[in-house]
Structure formats: structure tokens, C-alpha cells
XYZ file of C-alpha atoms in Angstrom:
761
model
C -0.232 0.062 -0.172
C 1.240 3.628 -0.494
C -0.188 6.998 0.495
C 0.343 10.106 -0.720
C -0.774 13.962 0.253
C -3.402 14.795 -1.013
C -6.126 18.075 -1.381
C -9.498 18.058 0.503
C -12.048 15.800 -1.915
C -9.358 13.656 -3.030
C -7.532 10.092 -2.642
C -4.943 7.977 -3.951
C -4.715 4.773 -3.342
C -2.111 2.183 -5.135
C -2.420 -1.507 -4.524
C -2.190 -4.514 -5.763
C -5.209 -5.941 -7.556
C -6.849 -8.118 -4.861
C -9.048 -11.771 -5.532
C -10.295 -13.723 -2.804
C -7.065 -15.490 -1.763
C -4.842 -12.452 -2.132
C -7.703 -11.273 0.042
C -6.810 -13.636 2.384
C -3.113 -13.487 2.780
C -3.632 -9.925 3.238
C -5.792 -9.478 5.361
C -4.678 -12.323 6.932
C -8.051 -13.773 7.068
C -8.801 -16.174 10.613
C -10.081 -19.161 11.138
C -10.338 -19.151 14.857
C -13.800 -18.691 15.744
C -14.463 -15.970 19.408
C -18.237 -18.040 19.514
C -18.353 -19.503 22.335
C -19.358 -23.416 21.651
C -22.758 -25.271 22.505
C -21.402 -26.618 25.382
C -20.115 -23.519 27.038
C -23.217 -21.428 27.232
C -25.217 -24.120 28.280
C -22.190 -24.454 31.141
C -22.656 -20.413 31.333
C -26.602 -20.144 31.304
C -26.961 -22.440 34.327
C -24.391 -21.335 36.025
C -25.654 -20.402 39.303
C -23.950 -17.157 41.515
C -25.396 -14.212 43.326
C -23.933 -11.356 40.479
C -26.038 -13.638 37.944
C -28.978 -14.191 40.736
C -29.210 -10.120 40.925
C -28.443 -9.328 37.105
C -31.584 -11.680 36.276
C -33.647 -9.982 39.378
C -32.614 -6.256 38.156
C -33.363 -7.424 34.233
C -36.767 -9.016 35.555
C -38.091 -6.380 37.822
C -36.411 -2.814 36.856
C -38.421 -0.984 39.658
C -35.361 -2.411 41.577
C -32.171 -1.148 39.757
C -33.901 2.689 39.764
C -36.222 3.059 42.520
C -33.556 2.868 45.299
C -31.500 5.497 43.286
C -34.809 7.839 43.365
C -34.432 11.122 43.259
C -36.996 13.370 45.566
C -35.072 16.806 44.627
C -35.114 15.800 40.618
C -38.043 14.061 40.348
C -40.801 14.483 43.025
C -42.310 17.103 42.314
C -43.015 16.968 38.417
C -44.012 13.570 38.836
C -46.301 14.367 41.352
C -48.104 17.148 38.962
C -47.939 14.649 36.249
C -49.612 11.926 38.081
C -52.053 14.208 39.123
C -52.634 15.771 36.330
C -52.536 11.932 33.894
C -55.055 10.676 37.298
C -57.434 13.492 36.354
C -57.486 12.418 32.577
C -57.594 8.125 33.527
C -61.613 9.069 35.310
C -63.496 10.301 31.790
C -61.367 8.541 29.611
C -61.330 5.171 31.798
C -65.464 5.063 31.796
C -65.232 6.601 28.419
C -63.443 3.657 26.618
C -66.021 0.505 28.744
C -68.714 1.513 26.874
C -66.455 0.902 23.894
C -65.835 -2.363 25.929
C -69.594 -2.842 25.837
C -69.131 -2.954 29.898
C -70.340 -0.557 32.342
C -67.870 2.394 33.625
C -66.665 1.286 36.530
C -64.431 -1.609 34.944
C -62.766 1.557 32.923
C -61.696 2.299 36.103
C -60.383 -0.426 37.524
C -58.164 -0.787 34.033
C -57.313 2.964 34.506
C -56.077 1.194 38.524
C -54.060 -2.060 38.613
C -52.360 -2.536 35.672
C -50.962 0.885 36.110
C -49.758 -0.822 39.869
C -48.404 -3.951 37.772
C -45.976 -1.765 34.858
C -44.452 0.844 37.575
C -43.027 -2.464 38.436
C -41.801 -4.649 35.330
C -42.138 -1.989 32.936
C -38.984 -0.362 31.375
C -40.546 3.293 29.704
C -40.369 6.462 32.001
C -43.058 8.481 30.344
C -46.068 6.220 28.991
C -49.149 6.007 30.616
C -51.074 2.371 30.384
C -54.702 2.032 31.116
C -57.550 2.219 28.656
C -57.250 3.002 25.098
C -59.985 3.686 22.071
C -58.583 1.285 19.657
C -58.366 -1.952 22.216
C -61.537 -0.920 24.169
C -63.424 -1.301 20.678
C -61.754 -4.852 20.232
C -62.061 -5.564 23.622
C -66.279 -4.711 22.741
C -66.654 -6.772 19.259
C -65.917 -10.106 21.727
C -68.281 -9.323 24.066
C -70.957 -8.016 22.086
C -70.115 -11.501 19.664
C -70.021 -13.729 22.438
C -73.164 -12.201 24.774
C -75.318 -10.571 22.273
C -78.552 -8.521 23.923
C -80.411 -11.209 22.201
C -79.187 -14.332 24.397
C -80.585 -12.209 27.795
C -84.568 -11.265 26.723
C -87.028 -11.928 29.531
C -90.282 -12.732 29.914
C -93.247 -9.763 29.156
C -91.089 -6.567 28.858
C -90.106 -3.128 31.379
C -87.748 0.018 30.698
C -85.037 -2.159 29.780
C -86.901 -3.626 26.727
C -87.485 -7.017 28.551
C -83.310 -7.570 28.090
C -81.281 -8.771 31.060
C -78.903 -6.476 31.587
C -76.954 -7.598 35.618
C -76.929 -11.253 33.292
C -75.376 -9.335 29.991
C -73.091 -7.405 31.838
C -71.910 -10.129 33.896
C -71.180 -12.623 31.100
C -69.842 -9.635 29.166
C -67.296 -9.016 31.713
C -66.020 -12.529 32.292
C -65.380 -12.362 28.467
C -63.416 -9.797 28.430
C -61.729 -10.821 31.426
C -61.168 -13.988 29.631
C -60.028 -12.076 26.990
C -57.551 -9.761 28.652
C -55.664 -12.734 30.879
C -55.298 -14.856 27.559
C -53.613 -12.210 25.264
C -51.185 -11.762 28.781
C -50.018 -14.914 28.522
C -49.518 -14.727 24.504
C -47.775 -11.491 25.894
C -45.632 -13.129 28.709
C -44.669 -16.164 26.336
C -44.257 -13.817 23.853
C -41.403 -11.706 25.577
C -39.517 -15.613 27.634
C -38.891 -16.661 24.154
C -37.263 -12.960 23.295
C -39.646 -12.796 20.418
C -39.409 -8.903 20.754
C -38.678 -8.290 17.133
C -41.991 -9.584 16.287
C -43.698 -5.813 16.278
C -40.948 -4.908 13.667
C -43.531 -7.040 10.947
C -45.965 -4.410 11.742
C -44.437 -1.399 9.549
C -45.210 2.457 10.993
C -47.726 2.840 7.748
C -49.784 -0.838 8.616
C -50.098 0.477 12.287
C -50.991 4.179 11.737
C -53.717 2.708 8.599
C -55.150 -0.006 11.490
C -55.508 2.990 14.262
C -57.432 4.926 11.660
C -59.539 2.342 10.334
C -60.317 1.129 14.277
C -60.948 4.976 15.044
C -63.530 4.700 11.972
C -65.063 1.549 13.729
C -64.682 3.606 17.545
C -66.767 6.837 16.081
C -69.241 4.750 14.186
C -69.878 2.587 17.548
C -70.642 6.005 19.816
C -72.997 7.749 17.147
C -75.789 6.232 18.924
C -75.135 6.957 22.350
C -74.935 11.023 20.926
C -78.444 10.407 18.972
C -79.699 8.531 21.395
C -80.942 5.710 19.319
C -80.304 1.771 19.304
C -79.407 0.214 15.829
C -79.342 -3.798 15.702
C -76.058 -5.372 15.893
C -73.969 -6.299 12.540
C -70.873 -8.453 13.254
C -68.155 -9.720 10.334
C -67.285 -8.280 7.632
C -69.316 -5.438 6.594
C -70.234 -4.924 9.917
C -69.701 -0.913 10.085
C -71.047 -0.692 6.474
C -74.564 -2.051 8.140
C -74.226 -0.060 11.183
C -73.824 2.982 9.808
C -77.286 1.949 7.686
C -79.296 1.308 10.349
C -78.641 4.339 12.558
C -79.123 6.408 8.946
C -82.586 5.012 8.743
C -83.051 5.607 13.108
C -82.578 9.571 12.624
C -86.007 10.720 12.652
C -85.737 8.782 16.235
C -82.594 10.766 17.482
C -84.083 11.950 21.106
C -83.511 15.582 20.732
C -82.379 16.271 24.308
C -79.093 14.034 24.244
C -78.475 15.722 20.978
C -78.211 19.168 22.244
C -76.190 17.538 25.491
C -73.961 16.049 22.737
C -73.509 19.014 20.872
C -73.008 21.479 23.572
C -69.972 19.287 25.443
C -68.649 18.245 22.047
C -68.157 22.072 21.359
C -66.512 22.782 24.658
C -64.651 19.946 24.856
C -63.162 21.121 20.945
C -62.932 24.753 22.035
C -60.976 24.089 25.242
C -58.983 21.101 23.871
C -57.751 23.760 21.100
C -56.775 26.559 23.715
C -55.161 23.957 25.544
C -53.129 23.446 22.247
C -52.236 26.434 21.346
C -50.755 28.020 24.723
C -49.606 24.798 26.201
C -46.302 26.605 26.436
C -48.016 29.271 28.754
C -49.895 27.085 31.177
C -48.047 25.326 33.790
C -51.051 22.243 33.361
C -53.342 21.904 31.082
C -57.172 22.784 31.729
C -58.780 19.134 32.995
C -61.623 19.927 30.654
C -62.781 16.495 30.408
C -62.887 15.978 34.395
C -65.261 19.544 34.799
C -67.387 18.429 31.738
C -68.232 15.385 33.452
C -68.588 16.929 36.769
C -70.827 19.756 35.446
C -72.844 17.231 32.785
C -73.461 15.279 36.554
C -74.132 18.205 38.643
C -76.974 19.496 35.946
C -78.047 16.085 34.879
C -79.319 15.429 38.764
C -80.500 19.004 39.542
C -82.382 19.687 36.590
C -84.164 15.848 36.808
C -82.943 15.781 32.988
C -83.164 11.859 33.472
C -87.742 11.671 34.571
C -87.421 14.761 32.724
C -86.149 13.942 29.058
C -85.283 10.296 28.999
C -81.539 10.945 28.762
C -79.580 7.913 28.999
C -76.828 8.239 32.337
C -73.870 5.998 33.171
C -76.439 4.285 36.649
C -75.260 3.115 39.487
C -71.440 3.133 40.205
C -71.217 -0.104 43.006
C -68.002 1.734 45.485
C -64.540 -0.589 46.918
C -62.582 -2.940 45.066
C -63.728 -6.448 44.076
C -62.079 -9.842 45.302
C -59.773 -11.078 42.352
C -61.555 -14.322 40.622
C -60.315 -16.533 38.151
C -61.345 -16.601 34.388
C -63.409 -18.759 32.463
C -60.683 -20.897 30.848
C -63.411 -22.597 29.027
C -64.456 -19.526 26.506
C -60.134 -19.025 25.745
C -61.228 -21.689 22.897
C -63.493 -19.280 21.332
C -61.335 -16.512 21.973
C -58.503 -17.022 21.174
C -57.711 -15.548 18.049
C -59.078 -12.212 19.097
C -56.777 -12.598 22.117
C -53.869 -13.070 19.765
C -54.933 -10.116 17.901
C -55.012 -8.133 21.117
C -51.808 -9.220 22.235
C -49.830 -8.201 18.799
C -51.995 -4.692 18.176
C -51.419 -3.516 21.945
C -47.180 -4.296 22.454
C -47.246 -2.434 18.655
C -49.098 0.579 20.248
C -46.945 0.564 23.722
C -43.414 -0.301 21.725
C -43.856 2.606 19.905
C -44.273 5.131 21.741
C -42.142 3.722 24.438
C -39.403 3.979 21.796
C -40.061 7.265 21.229
C -39.974 8.953 24.778
C -36.644 6.600 25.145
C -35.340 8.548 21.531
C -36.390 11.736 22.976
C -34.670 11.343 26.701
C -31.795 9.658 26.455
C -32.565 6.126 27.783
C -32.982 2.592 26.043
C -36.858 0.230 26.274
C -36.361 -2.737 26.446
C -39.157 -4.692 23.381
C -39.014 -7.870 24.880
C -39.199 -7.121 28.841
C -41.788 -4.769 27.373
C -43.750 -7.727 26.254
C -43.650 -9.346 30.071
C -44.563 -6.545 31.817
C -47.623 -5.804 28.924
C -48.659 -9.378 29.386
C -48.380 -9.099 33.849
C -50.721 -6.305 33.654
C -53.353 -7.999 31.562
C -52.671 -11.396 32.996
C -53.357 -10.016 36.120
C -55.763 -7.401 36.075
C -57.985 -9.676 33.908
C -58.457 -11.561 37.774
C -59.557 -8.208 39.056
C -62.429 -7.538 36.596
C -59.750 -5.107 33.984
C -59.627 -5.630 30.803
C -56.928 -5.118 27.912
C -54.296 -1.789 28.197
C -51.970 -0.447 26.352
C -50.419 3.180 26.670
C -52.153 5.867 25.706
C -50.820 8.838 23.443
C -52.857 11.613 25.083
C -51.639 10.215 28.179
C -48.421 9.950 27.658
C -47.640 13.061 25.646
C -49.245 14.891 29.353
C -47.558 12.966 30.995
C -44.206 13.970 29.719
C -45.415 17.214 29.087
C -46.278 18.084 33.071
C -42.865 17.357 34.363
C -43.040 13.294 34.629
C -39.918 11.762 35.049
C -40.633 8.345 36.330
C -43.548 5.690 36.716
C -43.776 7.366 40.303
C -46.419 9.465 38.631
C -48.391 5.950 37.423
C -48.941 5.135 40.790
C -49.433 8.592 41.769
C -52.552 8.517 38.992
C -53.276 5.121 40.477
C -54.314 6.920 43.535
C -56.266 8.931 42.677
C -58.357 6.492 39.928
C -58.554 4.802 44.084
C -60.303 7.088 45.652
C -62.360 7.585 42.708
C -63.856 4.071 43.361
C -63.387 3.769 46.831
C -65.552 6.926 47.605
C -66.041 9.144 44.988
C -67.561 6.566 42.116
C -70.946 6.667 43.401
C -71.362 10.313 42.647
C -71.278 10.225 38.537
C -74.484 7.947 38.681
C -76.385 10.581 36.655
C -73.642 11.398 34.079
C -74.960 10.952 30.781
C -73.610 8.185 27.932
C -73.778 10.702 25.884
C -70.961 13.143 27.437
C -68.951 10.649 27.757
C -69.429 9.851 24.291
C -68.314 13.012 23.532
C -65.045 12.604 24.652
C -64.107 9.473 23.301
C -64.907 11.517 19.494
C -62.559 14.758 20.873
C -59.958 11.876 21.697
C -60.040 10.434 18.360
C -58.142 14.055 16.915
C -55.006 12.209 16.420
C -55.697 9.355 15.456
C -57.928 10.917 12.435
C -54.888 13.346 11.661
C -53.646 9.985 10.190
C -55.032 10.827 7.126
C -52.876 13.304 5.906
C -50.351 9.952 5.732
C -52.086 9.968 2.786
C -50.874 12.722 0.680
C -46.755 12.554 2.133
C -46.365 8.321 1.242
C -48.307 9.494 -2.470
C -45.047 11.849 -2.330
C -42.161 9.299 -0.650
C -42.996 5.548 -1.025
C -46.267 4.532 -3.439
C -45.446 0.803 -1.510
C -45.992 2.607 1.837
C -48.669 4.509 0.685
C -50.790 0.678 -0.395
C -50.342 -0.866 2.522
C -51.666 2.295 4.203
C -54.857 1.651 2.570
C -55.219 -1.691 2.042
C -54.763 -1.926 6.025
C -57.633 1.464 6.261
C -59.983 -0.230 3.717
C -59.425 -4.066 5.026
C -60.170 -2.849 8.874
C -63.217 -0.819 7.778
C -64.764 -3.445 6.066
C -63.723 -6.717 7.566
C -63.659 -5.955 10.678
C -60.399 -5.415 13.287
C -59.693 -9.313 13.755
C -59.712 -10.741 9.980
C -58.581 -6.539 8.670
C -56.106 -7.332 10.925
C -54.360 -9.984 9.549
C -55.322 -9.668 5.952
C -52.749 -5.829 6.584
C -50.089 -8.051 7.719
C -50.378 -10.665 4.918
C -50.796 -8.187 1.860
C -47.434 -6.258 4.439
C -45.445 -9.319 4.641
C -46.360 -9.993 0.338
C -44.879 -5.881 -1.085
C -41.861 -7.515 1.662
C -41.973 -10.155 -1.309
C -42.366 -8.549 -4.213
C -39.792 -6.441 -3.394
C -37.198 -8.942 -3.291
C -38.993 -10.745 -6.691
C -39.021 -7.132 -8.629
C -35.418 -5.609 -7.695
C -33.503 -3.600 -10.282
C -31.227 -5.327 -12.773
C -28.436 -2.972 -14.467
C -25.339 -3.014 -16.822
C -22.470 -1.144 -15.113
C -20.373 1.041 -16.639
C -16.823 2.909 -16.000
C -16.402 6.449 -14.962
C -13.604 7.704 -16.167
C -10.905 8.600 -13.929
C -12.007 6.916 -10.990
C -12.935 2.673 -9.668
C -16.949 3.721 -9.572
C -18.860 1.476 -11.749
C -22.586 2.934 -12.268
C -26.172 2.555 -13.470
C -25.233 3.284 -17.342
C -28.967 4.244 -17.732
C -29.169 6.499 -14.781
C -25.508 8.131 -15.326
C -24.380 9.310 -18.344
C -21.001 9.148 -18.012
C -20.808 5.794 -16.761
C -18.936 3.836 -20.054
C -20.184 0.013 -20.448
C -15.746 -1.242 -20.902
C -15.459 -3.562 -24.705
C -15.662 -7.044 -24.241
C -16.612 -6.727 -20.553
C -20.476 -6.878 -19.230
C -20.799 -5.856 -15.405
C -24.341 -6.781 -13.784
C -25.726 -5.735 -10.750
C -28.894 -6.904 -8.858
C -30.386 -4.426 -6.185
C -31.558 -7.584 -3.686
C -30.197 -10.512 -2.490
C -30.304 -13.274 -4.502
C -32.079 -15.899 -3.636
C -35.167 -19.042 -4.099
C -37.602 -16.106 -4.827
C -35.778 -14.498 -7.726
C -32.976 -16.949 -8.870
C -34.514 -17.792 -11.685
C -35.487 -13.922 -12.570
C -31.449 -12.638 -12.163
C -30.661 -15.372 -14.581
C -33.215 -13.921 -17.682
C -32.125 -10.714 -16.460
C -28.833 -11.033 -16.785
C -29.238 -12.491 -20.337
C -32.265 -9.517 -21.225
C -29.482 -6.850 -20.140
C -26.400 -8.777 -21.433
C -27.778 -9.265 -24.915
C -26.142 -12.909 -23.949
C -28.953 -15.879 -24.785
C -27.787 -18.794 -23.409
C -29.869 -20.938 -25.025
C -29.012 -19.759 -28.233
C -25.610 -19.933 -28.090
C -25.641 -23.089 -26.363
C -27.556 -25.066 -29.639
C -25.386 -22.934 -31.982
C -22.493 -24.572 -30.922
C -23.902 -28.073 -30.226
C -24.917 -27.902 -34.024
C -21.669 -26.371 -34.932
C -19.515 -29.474 -33.054
C -22.289 -31.754 -34.767
C -21.043 -30.379 -38.094
C -17.520 -30.836 -36.849
C -18.458 -34.731 -36.278
C -19.678 -35.385 -39.495
C -16.729 -32.917 -41.289
C -14.196 -35.320 -39.752
C -16.629 -38.223 -40.706
C -16.286 -37.547 -43.947
C -12.140 -36.709 -43.795
C -11.702 -39.497 -42.183
C -13.943 -41.475 -45.559
C -12.069 -39.325 -48.236
C -8.570 -40.264 -46.277
C -9.702 -44.199 -46.285
C -10.555 -43.402 -50.403
C -7.084 -41.763 -50.638
C -5.635 -44.886 -49.590
C -7.048 -46.478 -51.654
C -6.537 -44.989 -54.843
C -3.080 -45.066 -53.725
C -3.244 -49.049 -53.923
C -5.540 -49.344 -57.111
C -2.159 -46.427 -58.983
C 0.220 -48.807 -57.176
C -1.587 -51.531 -58.874
C -1.750 -50.275 -62.211
C 1.841 -49.372 -62.393
C 2.407 -53.289 -61.683
C 0.413 -54.296 -64.321
C 0.930 -51.529 -66.795
C 5.355 -53.291 -66.251
C 3.624 -56.696 -65.971
C 1.475 -56.602 -69.267
C 3.048 -53.608 -71.210
C -0.023 -52.269 -71.734
C -0.419 -49.321 -74.278
C -1.246 -45.230 -73.581
C -4.844 -45.431 -72.801
C -4.977 -47.511 -69.772
C -2.089 -44.994 -68.591
C -5.091 -41.866 -69.362
C -7.512 -43.947 -67.275
C -5.170 -44.153 -64.875
C -3.595 -40.376 -65.068
C -7.651 -39.423 -64.957
C -8.941 -41.603 -61.669
C -5.500 -40.304 -59.979
C -6.710 -36.096 -60.693
C -10.379 -37.299 -59.944
C -9.546 -38.952 -56.355
C -6.520 -35.384 -55.437
C -9.425 -33.109 -56.760
C -11.841 -34.783 -53.862
C -9.120 -34.906 -51.639
C -8.443 -31.128 -51.735
C -12.230 -30.214 -51.610
C -12.022 -32.290 -48.124
C -10.037 -30.330 -46.728
C -11.697 -27.480 -46.756
C -13.029 -26.864 -43.193
C -16.967 -26.838 -43.167
C -17.324 -24.634 -39.853
C -17.217 -21.880 -42.376
C -19.612 -23.342 -44.523
C -23.275 -23.034 -44.990
C -25.394 -25.802 -44.503
C -28.014 -25.097 -45.888
C -30.180 -27.962 -43.594
C -29.220 -26.209 -40.257
C -32.441 -23.386 -39.067
C -31.545 -19.897 -38.720
C -30.295 -19.405 -35.926
C -27.257 -21.665 -37.078
C -26.718 -19.339 -40.290
C -26.943 -16.556 -37.712
C -24.483 -17.644 -35.182
C -21.568 -17.415 -37.753
C -19.232 -19.083 -35.549
C -15.822 -20.244 -35.734
C -14.325 -23.788 -34.792
C -12.508 -22.755 -32.631
C -14.975 -21.275 -29.925
C -15.236 -17.203 -30.705
C -18.138 -15.514 -31.853
C -18.370 -13.644 -35.043
C -20.736 -9.986 -34.612
C -23.568 -11.714 -36.330
C -23.921 -13.853 -32.854
C -26.649 -13.433 -30.691
C -25.428 -11.366 -27.933
C -22.970 -8.590 -27.990
C -20.586 -8.322 -30.603
C -16.749 -8.821 -28.766
C -18.713 -9.593 -25.537
C -15.988 -12.344 -23.611
C -16.205 -11.673 -19.865
C -19.152 -11.407 -17.538
C -18.515 -9.466 -13.870
C -21.100 -10.606 -11.391
C -21.376 -7.828 -9.208
C -23.138 -9.330 -5.373
C -21.826 -6.410 -2.763
C -25.886 -6.639 -2.301
C -26.502 -10.085 -2.105
C -26.002 -10.826 2.290
C -26.975 -14.534 2.092
C -26.804 -17.601 -0.733
C -29.436 -20.294 -0.498
C -29.010 -23.474 -2.360
C -30.876 -22.684 -4.930
C -29.100 -19.268 -5.451
C -25.402 -21.394 -5.557
C -27.314 -23.922 -7.404
C -28.091 -20.773 -10.400
C -24.315 -19.344 -10.268
C -22.995 -22.556 -10.783
C -25.005 -22.839 -13.546
C -23.931 -19.389 -14.797
C -20.646 -20.147 -14.574
C -20.771 -23.510 -16.294
C -22.977 -22.242 -19.233
C -21.183 -19.037 -19.955
C -17.952 -21.042 -19.813
C -19.343 -23.519 -22.423
C -19.605 -20.873 -24.519
C -16.410 -19.171 -23.814
C -17.125 -16.909 -21.402
C -15.055 -16.089 -18.731
C -17.446 -14.900 -15.463
C -15.871 -13.487 -11.840
C -18.016 -12.440 -8.807
C -17.218 -9.044 -7.688
C -18.033 -7.613 -4.240
C -18.657 -11.008 -2.015
C -19.350 -10.236 1.948
C -17.224 -12.061 3.774
C -20.146 -14.352 5.344
C -21.413 -14.764 1.852
C -17.907 -16.708 1.085
C -17.710 -18.632 3.906
C -21.651 -20.170 3.180
C -20.467 -20.692 -0.549
C -17.294 -22.365 0.913
C -19.513 -24.297 3.182
C -22.570 -24.734 0.311
C -18.974 -26.906 -2.181
C -19.187 -23.960 -4.751
C -15.519 -23.978 -5.443
C -13.506 -26.294 -6.920
C -10.789 -27.140 -9.687
C -12.433 -25.437 -12.279
C -14.124 -23.037 -10.428
C -11.638 -21.412 -7.532
C -11.445 -18.890 -5.684
C -9.267 -16.483 -7.651
C -12.723 -16.225 -9.897
C -13.779 -13.614 -6.637
C -12.768 -10.073 -6.556
C -12.198 -7.386 -3.452
C -14.562 -5.239 -6.514
C -15.675 -4.771 -9.727
C -12.723 -2.822 -10.468
C -10.071 -5.163 -9.240
C -11.869 -8.075 -11.639
C -12.070 -5.754 -14.401
C -8.185 -4.894 -13.818
C -7.610 -8.971 -13.273
C -9.341 -9.038 -16.972
C -7.738 -6.342 -18.961
C -4.263 -7.675 -17.409
C -4.908 -10.988 -18.663
C -5.532 -10.047 -22.013
C -2.941 -7.472 -22.324
C -4.961 -4.485 -22.797
C -2.673 -2.008 -21.739
C -4.464 0.971 -23.241
C -7.798 0.316 -21.262
C -5.617 -0.309 -18.441
C -3.657 2.909 -18.024
C -6.887 4.449 -18.728
C -8.119 3.223 -15.449
C -5.155 3.884 -12.922
C -5.227 2.577 -9.393
C -4.708 6.995 -8.960
C -8.254 7.634 -7.777
C -9.632 10.831 -8.431
C -12.950 11.943 -6.797
């Protein structure tokens, strides 16, 4: 190696051309292994010691690592203010989102209490707020209403409830929701224990945002009945959202005006004050708790004005005070809700980890994705025993917890105490709260999700494939319901990955004069093909899904049609064999003519024949000589009338060189495959590369590989790719090395000098 001083923006390199064998020598490739053996790993895993036990405890129970070092002076005030703010938000959101789950509001308060305390112990994020969430609530509600519809609880006679046993129905729905929550938590725990946290990476951001936007539409439609005071029929399965909307439109003439007025007033107040909070969030020490204010005001007005008795306004009803004893879930329901539980587990974790990593990146700490699975699973599993339904983090509450100064999950504990006080002492005071007010709270909190519609024009400009994922996810969620829609969207997202690897961009590279750069000739004007050398590159890894297309694209881009050339060669070889056979027969005839000539001479001497016999012999000898001269003609240059047009067009020489009439490019003698983008090879890819070397070799074309990564070289060695006919010297560090080797081999010094090793940028 040689270094020279150079100005800014330039560098000069002088080194030998490196193939794989020379690279091993220069870089001193090691054959040792730094990975421990299976036995060593097992011994390390089973080794028990106090430090190891402490490390395991701290990793599984993160609160032990940070709570002993909690700084009251730095964090206490911020956590207290943040906890109070989030706790006040938990109350209205918990009651409102419980309606989405088709449960009584008190169960939303339970859900805002127990899981928060569990996450405080096992969670790794400092800023997210665990609890009720609209999307998860509507997913739970779809299950509870499907398995416990009103039609299953019709009682004899008619009464003010319309003949439905509400107590039995609500009890059944709570049992279903708890079983669903416990099973979803078990899924999350198992995935976390086996370190399957990376599964969320298959849920791309466009997929999650499209899914939550579609879910927001389901949430919106489900709350319209409370705003208008009507009771539409219950629909399930695909197109249920469309059927519900049609039924709501049919029932619009039956709208209860008092409930509509309450909804519009509450909605107007919430929107105005929330906009004020957004505009003056930098100046306000705390956001105005408008949701709590609206709930208190609506409850007081409804109670003292007698809206329930005078105008038949639908209210929350009795909210029992106190906590209930834990109950085991109904395991017989697991088989009926297993699919919904897995969907809830995945969606809940995807929302939770995306928010957790967002805040962790902003504040400079790390969130353990596998431990988050365990923490969320324990929150759901333990919460399910205490009559909670599935939880995840909420964007609105998490933003409040972070913006009001929250530093740790102590803020979550403080918010839980506020919810606990409400459940024990204050909850019964909200019995006259109109359900329409809770629905308006849900509507207003969907604003952030509906803003995600702005993703469509942005994705149109940036990435059409991601736009398709977003639109397909949104459409399938709207039309096929939440569970089937999620499965369809994940399947489509996987297909886009497959299509991207199956349809990569194939390029013929050209050399940029004076540099070691080789760029796509269709993109860069200064990239010129080197005479006689085709450099081919694929933008994707070569493996079984695109190996055949790789070979087809190589032939198409380079103009080298292997099938035609191999056919032409076979016909040429067949003609050579026929010609050799003819020459052998003519040689045999020549020998026979000589023998006859000798016999004629002997006969002439013995019989003293006349000149007539001499003339005959001479004529026969002349004829034989002419035929022999014709036999020396190389029939490979002659046109065979019986051959096909492709054979005659090939114009191949006996020595295997291809004339300019060849189907492939004129004077092409070498092909360089740039495999720098290939991260792995499977057996199909190895077989394809072997076939390329074999077939191109049969038509006298040299093939080289360039840019192989070390892991790819190891995989090729393991697969038995290299042999005496295909040595490692066919592999080069870069395309430039391969090109210089080819030109040096062909003694093309004129081109070698143009590609000097001194590279200017």
C-alpha cells in the first residue's frame, strides 16, 4: 500500500489487484472462532452465582434497579404534578372507553388502576401511561357483543329495559372480557420469555397507523348511538360497519333531541378548550382538565335538572363503590377467543413499544422490547383477575405525563391513587352522568387518529408501496372488521416485502473515467461500458424467490442468449463430427486410390499395356486428388443448407469465438457479477451461480464475482461452490479489481492505463 498527500476531496490508492485468495493473505483472514461452543453456552446459562442472580432479578424486575436511586429533589415535584394530571384524565377516559368495550364504566376505572401498578414494577419506559385505549377497547367490545349479544338475555314480558336482563348480560360480558384479557396477557408473556419482541418489526409504521385510523372509524361509529340516543341493530363480521351506518341513518328520525343537545354542547366545549390547551401549552403550567370539568358539570346539571326523568336522557347508572375480590377467568372461553386474544396482544404491544421507544429516544434511555412484552402481559394477566380488560399505552395521556414534568413511573402510581380514591369514595356520585358526554370525550380524543389521514398525501410523494400498505390496511379494517382486517393487512405487508425482493432493479454498470466507480449506465451519462466486459448487478439479495429471474435479467440486460448460443454450439459440434467423418472416409478413399495406382503401375510393367490404360489411371488419380482437396476445406465456415436460420446467423468459428453476427453483444469475452448487495445465499442461489459459470464457460465466456461479503463467501464454501474448475481466484474484492484483472490478462494495456489506480473523486 502507498499513501500520498492529497488535497481535500481527493484520495490516491496504489495496491495490487485483490482476488479472494490474495485478500486472505493481505487481510490475514482468521480461521478461529470467537463464539462459545454449545457446551460453554449451556454451562454459562446454568451457572449460578450471586452477581448473576442479582442481574437476573434487576432485568426481570426493573423497578429494583431505579427506585432505590430515586432522587426526590429532582423528580418528586414533576412526578406529583404529572401523576395528578394523568389521574384526572384516567377518570373520564376510563369510564368512556369502558362503553367501547360494552362494559359498565366502573370496569374502565378498574382497568385504570391495577395494570398501572403492575407496569410500575415490571415496565422499562419512564413516560408512557398504561390504561384504557380506544382501539383496544373497541376490539374487546367486538368480542363481548359477539359472544354475549342482547338477544341471549331476553326475559319474559316488557319493561323499561326493553326485555333485556342487563345484570346477567353485563356479568357475562365481564367474564368474557376478563378471559380474553388473561389469554392475551399469557400470549404476551410467552412471547417475551422466548425473546420474541422483534415480532413487532413486521408491523410497519404505515400498517399500524392505517390500522389505528380504521379502528378510530369503528370507535366513532360505535358511539353515534349515544350521541343521537338511538339503538341500532347489532351486526358482526365483514361489512358490519357499513350495515351499522345504514341502520343509524334509518333511525335518525327517532333521534332524542335532549341527548343530541347535550352531546353538541359537550362536544363544543371540549373542542374549544382542547384547542386552547394546544395553542397555549407552553404558557400553561398544566393543561386545563376540561374532560373532568365537563363530567362534573354534566353530572350536576343532569341530577338537579332532572334530565333523566323529564327527557329520558340515558345515564351511566349505579357505580358501585369499593374493590372486588379477584376471580379466576373462565378458561372454557379460551377456545372461542384465542384468535381475538392474539390480535389484541400484538396490536397492544405494537402501540405500546412504538410510544415507549419514541419517548426513550427523546430522553436518552433504553426500552427493552422483550421486557415490555412481559410487563404488558403481566399487566393484562393480573388485571384480568381483578375484572380489568386489555390495556396498552395511550398517546394523549403519555404526552400529558411527559409534558407536565413526569420523569419516572412514580407518576403512574400517583395517578392510580387518584383512581383508587374515586373508586372507593367518589365513583357513586357519577351515577347521573349522561352516556352522551362520555361519547363526546371519546370523539374528541380520536382527533389524533383522524389526523393520520394526512399520511396519504405524504406517502404518495415519498413511497407508493407504503401508501398501498396504509390504504389496504385501512380498507380491510373498515370492511372486514378489526380481527380479519389485521390479518389481511399483515399478509399484504408481507407480500410487499416478497414483491420487492422478487422485482429488484437489474443494472448493467459502466466505468466512470478516472475513478474506480461503476454506475448504472441507464442513470449516469458518464458511466461507459468497457468493451468486451459486461458488469451486471441486482439491487436485492439472490435467493430462491428471484434466482430464476436473476438469470433471465442477466441474459436480457447483457444480450447474451445462452440457450441460442448453446444450441448453435451443439449444431456446430455436430457438423464438425460429420466433417471429420467425411474426412476419414476421404482419407480412406485416398489410400485406396494410391493402392489402385500402385497396382496399375505393376500391371503396366507386367502386361506392357498401352497409353489408354495410362490415361485412365491418370484421370482416376486426378479425380481422386480433386476430391481430396475439397475434403481439406473447413466446413465450419460453410453454410449448411439443412441448418436452421439461428444456426447460420450464429456465425461461430471452430475455435469457439463468436463473430459479430452472434446473438450476444459483439466481442464480449467476460462477465462480472456484482454481488455486493447479496447478504446471504441459499442452495438455489448457489446452484444458479454454478449454472451461470458452467453455461457461460461452454460458450467461452469468463465469469467473475465481485464484492462478495465474508459471510457470503463462507456460505459458498460450505455449499461446495468452489472447485478446480471454479477456483477462489474468480472472486474479487471489488468490480474494479475484477476489471483490472481481466484487462491485464488480455494484455489490454491501453484500457488498463485509462483505469489508473490513482483515483480522483
